[in-house]
Amino acid sequence: VKLVESGGGEVQAGGSLKLSCAASGFRFSEYDMSWVRQAPGKGLEWVAGISARDNMPVYADSVQGRFTMSRDNAKNTVDLQLNNLKAEDTARYYCMQPVGSVSSTLGARGQGTQVTVSS
């Protein structure tokens, strides 16, 4: 399993970023995919996920209405559009192949991409 994230950066509060994840090494369309994040000094927090079965994204309450996750099974990619960013969204964001459920924080993940939101 190889997951490579890109698209992070530094933005002001209220701004937007788009994160992308390129996946390889497994049958992408057959697996749930998710995004998790880790803020400095904190544990992993599940952000969003898409089931392989129904392709419907689900979101953590903290990002509902602001973030949009999508997947492209033809390209083996998952994206996360981050809108109306807040300072508390500052974290390293990881693409994940979750184990057990789409909202699990266990599973293979990439090296991550840093998102920094300045207020």
PDB file of C-alpha atoms in Angstrom:
ATOM      1  CA  VAL A   1       0.000   0.000   0.000  1.00  0.00           C
ATOM      2  CA  LYS A   2       1.336   3.396  -0.967  1.00  0.00           C
ATOM      3  CA  LEU A   3      -0.487   6.633  -0.222  1.00  0.00           C
ATOM      4  CA  VAL A   4       0.980   9.999  -1.197  1.00  0.00           C
ATOM      5  CA  GLU A   5      -0.689  13.210  -0.055  1.00  0.00           C
ATOM      6  CA  SER A   6      -0.244  16.648  -1.568  1.00  0.00           C
ATOM      7  CA  GLY A   7      -1.813  20.072  -1.516  1.00  0.00           C
ATOM      8  CA  GLY A   8      -1.199  21.312   1.996  1.00  0.00           C
ATOM      9  CA  GLY A   9      -0.013  24.790   2.812  1.00  0.00           C
ATOM     10  CA  GLU A  10      -0.612  27.871   4.888  1.00  0.00           C
ATOM     11  CA  VAL A  11      -3.766  29.931   4.526  1.00  0.00           C
ATOM     12  CA  GLN A  12      -5.621  32.554   6.484  1.00  0.00           C
ATOM     13  CA  ALA A  13      -8.784  31.738   8.364  1.00  0.00           C
ATOM     14  CA  GLY A  14     -11.710  31.554   5.985  1.00  0.00           C
ATOM     15  CA  GLY A  15      -9.530  30.365   3.134  1.00  0.00           C
ATOM     16  CA  SER A  16      -9.558  27.118   1.177  1.00  0.00           C
ATOM     17  CA  LEU A  17      -7.211  24.322   0.249  1.00  0.00           C
ATOM     18  CA  LYS A  18      -7.555  21.123  -1.743  1.00  0.00           C
ATOM     19  CA  LEU A  19      -5.711  18.025  -0.605  1.00  0.00           C
ATOM     20  CA  SER A  20      -5.114  15.079  -2.898  1.00  0.00           C
ATOM     21  CA  CYS A  21      -3.990  11.533  -2.294  1.00  0.00           C
ATOM     22  CA  ALA A  22      -2.569   9.184  -4.903  1.00  0.00           C
ATOM     23  CA  ALA A  23      -2.984   5.517  -4.011  1.00  0.00           C
ATOM     24  CA  SER A  24      -1.206   2.470  -5.375  1.00  0.00           C
ATOM     25  CA  GLY A  25      -0.358  -1.076  -4.489  1.00  0.00           C
ATOM     26  CA  PHE A  26      -3.881  -2.345  -3.907  1.00  0.00           C
ATOM     27  CA  ARG A  27      -7.269  -2.647  -5.649  1.00  0.00           C
ATOM     28  CA  PHE A  28      -8.301   0.898  -4.846  1.00  0.00           C
ATOM     29  CA  SER A  29     -11.970   0.618  -5.816  1.00  0.00           C
ATOM     30  CA  GLU A  30     -12.487  -2.234  -3.348  1.00  0.00           C
ATOM     31  CA  TYR A  31     -11.389  -0.320  -0.257  1.00  0.00           C
ATOM     32  CA  ASP A  32     -12.864   2.311   1.983  1.00  0.00           C
ATOM     33  CA  MET A  33     -10.747   5.447   2.103  1.00  0.00           C
ATOM     34  CA  SER A  34     -10.562   8.230   4.625  1.00  0.00           C
ATOM     35  CA  TRP A  35      -8.764  11.332   5.795  1.00  0.00           C
ATOM     36  CA  VAL A  36      -7.500  11.778   9.315  1.00  0.00           C
ATOM     37  CA  ARG A  37      -5.522  14.583  10.906  1.00  0.00           C
ATOM     38  CA  GLN A  38      -3.203  15.149  13.814  1.00  0.00           C
ATOM     39  CA  ALA A  39      -2.764  18.498  15.473  1.00  0.00           C
ATOM     40  CA  PRO A  40       0.391  19.246  17.475  1.00  0.00           C
ATOM     41  CA  GLY A  41       0.325  17.394  20.774  1.00  0.00           C
ATOM     42  CA  LYS A  42      -2.908  15.562  19.992  1.00  0.00           C
ATOM     43  CA  GLY A  43      -3.924  12.148  18.723  1.00  0.00           C
ATOM     44  CA  LEU A  44      -5.280  11.183  15.347  1.00  0.00           C
ATOM     45  CA  GLU A  45      -8.704  12.602  14.561  1.00  0.00           C
ATOM     46  CA  TRP A  46     -10.926  11.121  11.896  1.00  0.00           C
ATOM     47  CA  VAL A  47     -12.066  13.779   9.427  1.00  0.00           C
ATOM     48  CA  ALA A  48     -13.944  12.126   6.567  1.00  0.00           C
ATOM     49  CA  GLY A  49     -14.378   8.831   4.779  1.00  0.00           C
ATOM     50  CA  ILE A  50     -15.881   7.219   1.708  1.00  0.00           C
ATOM     51  CA  SER A  51     -17.103   3.655   1.598  1.00  0.00           C
ATOM     52  CA  ALA A  52     -16.102   1.494  -1.345  1.00  0.00           C
ATOM     53  CA  ARG A  53     -19.605   0.066  -1.311  1.00  0.00           C
ATOM     54  CA  ASP A  54     -21.734   3.191  -1.804  1.00  0.00           C
ATOM     55  CA  ASN A  55     -19.209   5.937  -2.564  1.00  0.00           C
ATOM     56  CA  MET A  56     -21.007   8.256  -0.150  1.00  0.00           C
ATOM     57  CA  PRO A  57     -18.796  10.539   1.949  1.00  0.00           C
ATOM     58  CA  VAL A  58     -19.333  10.929   5.677  1.00  0.00           C
ATOM     59  CA  TYR A  59     -17.816  13.617   7.851  1.00  0.00           C
ATOM     60  CA  ALA A  60     -16.861  14.403  11.394  1.00  0.00           C
ATOM     61  CA  ASP A  61     -19.139  16.976  13.012  1.00  0.00           C
ATOM     62  CA  SER A  62     -16.226  19.394  13.268  1.00  0.00           C
ATOM     63  CA  VAL A  63     -15.866  19.635   9.478  1.00  0.00           C
ATOM     64  CA  GLN A  64     -19.392  18.903   8.252  1.00  0.00           C
ATOM     65  CA  GLY A  65     -20.483  21.562   5.782  1.00  0.00           C
ATOM     66  CA  ARG A  66     -16.953  22.882   5.271  1.00  0.00           C
ATOM     67  CA  PHE A  67     -15.001  19.912   3.897  1.00  0.00           C
ATOM     68  CA  THR A  68     -15.868  17.772   0.891  1.00  0.00           C
ATOM     69  CA  MET A  69     -14.330  14.393   0.180  1.00  0.00           C
ATOM     70  CA  SER A  70     -14.390  12.654  -3.172  1.00  0.00           C
ATOM     71  CA  ARG A  71     -12.760   9.668  -4.817  1.00  0.00           C
ATOM     72  CA  ASP A  72     -11.926   8.802  -8.410  1.00  0.00           C
ATOM     73  CA  ASN A  73     -11.659   5.060  -8.866  1.00  0.00           C
ATOM     74  CA  ALA A  74     -10.367   5.466 -12.418  1.00  0.00           C
ATOM     75  CA  LYS A  75      -7.414   7.536 -11.210  1.00  0.00           C
ATOM     76  CA  ASN A  76      -6.928   5.880  -7.813  1.00  0.00           C
ATOM     77  CA  THR A  77      -7.177   9.208  -6.050  1.00  0.00           C
ATOM     78  CA  VAL A  78      -9.061  10.742  -3.172  1.00  0.00           C
ATOM     79  CA  ASP A  79      -9.431  14.464  -2.638  1.00  0.00           C
ATOM     80  CA  LEU A  80     -10.435  16.597   0.302  1.00  0.00           C
ATOM     81  CA  GLN A  81     -11.654  20.115  -0.366  1.00  0.00           C
ATOM     82  CA  LEU A  82     -11.242  22.300   2.710  1.00  0.00           C
ATOM     83  CA  ASN A  83     -13.331  25.459   2.799  1.00  0.00           C
ATOM     84  CA  ASN A  84     -13.891  28.126   5.440  1.00  0.00           C
ATOM     85  CA  LEU A  85     -10.798  26.970   7.275  1.00  0.00           C
ATOM     86  CA  LYS A  86     -10.412  27.722  10.947  1.00  0.00           C
ATOM     87  CA  ALA A  87      -7.349  27.929  13.149  1.00  0.00           C
ATOM     88  CA  GLU A  88      -8.399  24.679  14.806  1.00  0.00           C
ATOM     89  CA  ASP A  89      -8.087  22.909  11.446  1.00  0.00           C
ATOM     90  CA  THR A  90      -4.318  23.318  11.679  1.00  0.00           C
ATOM     91  CA  ALA A  91      -2.894  19.801  11.586  1.00  0.00           C
ATOM     92  CA  ARG A  92      -1.062  17.279   9.500  1.00  0.00           C
ATOM     93  CA  TYR A  93      -3.577  15.568   7.239  1.00  0.00           C
ATOM     94  CA  TYR A  94      -3.206  11.949   6.271  1.00  0.00           C
ATOM     95  CA  CYS A  95      -4.874   9.855   3.622  1.00  0.00           C
ATOM     96  CA  MET A  96      -5.808   6.485   5.046  1.00  0.00           C
ATOM     97  CA  GLN A  97      -6.932   3.031   4.032  1.00  0.00           C
ATOM     98  CA  PRO A  98      -8.940   2.412   7.208  1.00  0.00           C
ATOM     99  CA  VAL A  99      -9.332  -0.962   8.870  1.00  0.00           C
ATOM    100  CA  GLY A 100     -12.677  -2.054  10.269  1.00  0.00           C
ATOM    101  CA  SER A 101     -14.854   0.914   9.385  1.00  0.00           C
ATOM    102  CA  VAL A 102     -14.714   4.048   7.296  1.00  0.00           C
ATOM    103  CA  SER A 103     -14.340   6.128  10.468  1.00  0.00           C
ATOM    104  CA  SER A 104     -11.512   4.114  11.969  1.00  0.00           C
ATOM    105  CA  THR A 105      -8.197   5.779  12.760  1.00  0.00           C
ATOM    106  CA  LEU A 106      -6.390   2.488  12.294  1.00  0.00           C
ATOM    107  CA  GLY A 107      -4.912   1.521   8.956  1.00  0.00           C
ATOM    108  CA  ALA A 108      -2.256   2.318   6.419  1.00  0.00           C
ATOM    109  CA  ARG A 109      -1.592   5.981   5.823  1.00  0.00           C
ATOM    110  CA  GLY A 110       0.774   8.183   3.936  1.00  0.00           C
ATOM    111  CA  GLN A 111       3.345  10.654   5.194  1.00  0.00           C
ATOM    112  CA  GLY A 112       0.791  13.399   5.360  1.00  0.00           C
ATOM    113  CA  THR A 113       0.579  17.007   4.273  1.00  0.00           C
ATOM    114  CA  GLN A 114       0.642  19.995   6.611  1.00  0.00           C
ATOM    115  CA  VAL A 115      -2.237  22.448   6.763  1.00  0.00           C
ATOM    116  CA  THR A 116      -1.650  25.625   8.739  1.00  0.00           C
ATOM    117  CA  VAL A 117      -4.431  28.149   9.240  1.00  0.00           C
ATOM    118  CA  SER A 118      -3.520  31.544  10.571  1.00  0.00           C
ATOM    119  CA  SER A 119      -6.071  33.712  12.296  1.00  0.00           C
TER     120      SER A 119
END
